[in-house]
């Protein structure tokens, strides 16, 4: 399921995540609270982008852009 956006996913796991999100929104939870819940459950990968802090951010911030797209000679 890597790289799949939940709004474009019909897998049962995605359907269940959507149901959890809907319930949490009905319960009055904020978007940040819901994101934190899913990060706790599945890790940063659930956000679909690297964390902007710690090791993940350092790797992204200090990497060679050419190497990221395969253009590094």
Short mmCIF file of C-alpha atoms in Angstrom, two decimals:
data_model
loop_
_atom_site.label_atom_id
_atom_site.label_comp_id
_atom_site.label_asym_id
_atom_site.label_seq_id
_atom_site.Cartn_x
_atom_site.Cartn_y
_atom_site.Cartn_z
CA UNK A 1 0.00 0.00 0.00
CA UNK A 2 3.06 2.21 -0.13
CA UNK A 3 2.53 5.54 -1.87
CA UNK A 4 -1.25 5.18 -2.14
CA UNK A 5 -3.34 8.20 -1.18
CA UNK A 6 -6.24 7.27 1.05
CA UNK A 7 -8.69 9.33 -1.03
CA UNK A 8 -7.80 7.28 -4.13
CA UNK A 9 -7.72 3.89 -2.45
CA UNK A 10 -10.42 1.23 -2.42
CA UNK A 11 -8.51 -1.36 -0.36
CA UNK A 12 -10.24 -2.55 2.81
CA UNK A 13 -7.48 -1.02 4.95
CA UNK A 14 -8.12 2.38 3.35
CA UNK A 15 -11.87 2.05 3.81
CA UNK A 16 -11.28 1.31 7.50
CA UNK A 17 -8.94 4.31 7.84
CA UNK A 18 -11.58 6.55 6.24
CA UNK A 19 -14.15 5.26 8.75
CA UNK A 20 -11.79 5.99 11.66
CA UNK A 21 -11.16 9.50 10.30
CA UNK A 22 -14.89 10.15 9.88
CA UNK A 23 -15.61 8.97 13.43
CA UNK A 24 -12.81 11.06 14.92
CA UNK A 25 -14.05 14.14 13.04
CA UNK A 26 -17.59 13.52 14.32
CA UNK A 27 -16.13 13.26 17.83
CA UNK A 28 -14.64 16.73 17.36
CA UNK A 29 -10.97 15.78 17.01
CA UNK A 30 -8.70 18.15 15.10
CA UNK A 31 -6.85 17.24 11.92
CA UNK A 32 -3.55 17.36 13.81
CA UNK A 33 -4.89 14.99 16.46
CA UNK A 34 -6.03 12.54 13.79
CA UNK A 35 -2.69 12.73 11.98
CA UNK A 36 -0.90 12.08 15.28
CA UNK A 37 -3.10 9.04 15.88
CA UNK A 38 -2.19 7.52 12.51
CA UNK A 39 1.52 8.35 12.88
CA UNK A 40 1.47 6.56 16.24
CA UNK A 41 -0.22 3.55 14.62
CA UNK A 42 1.76 3.34 11.36
CA UNK A 43 4.75 5.68 11.58
CA UNK A 44 5.63 8.75 9.49
CA UNK A 45 5.14 6.82 6.25
CA UNK A 46 1.38 7.17 6.69
CA UNK A 47 1.70 10.92 5.98
CA UNK A 48 3.10 10.23 2.52
CA UNK A 49 6.08 12.54 3.00
CA UNK A 50 9.25 12.46 5.07
CA UNK A 51 9.19 14.01 8.50
CA UNK A 52 10.48 17.59 8.61
CA UNK A 53 12.64 16.80 11.63
CA UNK A 54 15.23 14.31 12.79
CA UNK A 55 17.04 11.79 10.62
CA UNK A 56 14.50 11.79 7.77
CA UNK A 57 14.73 15.55 7.34
CA UNK A 58 18.53 15.57 7.59
CA UNK A 59 18.79 12.99 4.81
CA UNK A 60 16.44 14.96 2.59
CA UNK A 61 17.91 18.38 3.37
CA UNK A 62 21.54 17.39 2.84
CA UNK A 63 21.17 15.00 -0.07
CA UNK A 64 22.35 15.74 -3.59
CA UNK A 65 19.26 16.67 -5.68
CA UNK A 66 20.85 15.15 -8.78
CA UNK A 67 21.24 11.84 -7.00
CA UNK A 68 17.59 11.90 -5.99
CA UNK A 69 16.46 12.00 -9.60
CA UNK A 70 19.24 9.80 -10.96
CA UNK A 71 21.14 12.57 -12.72
CA UNK A 72 24.27 12.47 -10.61
CA UNK A 73 27.22 11.53 -12.80
#
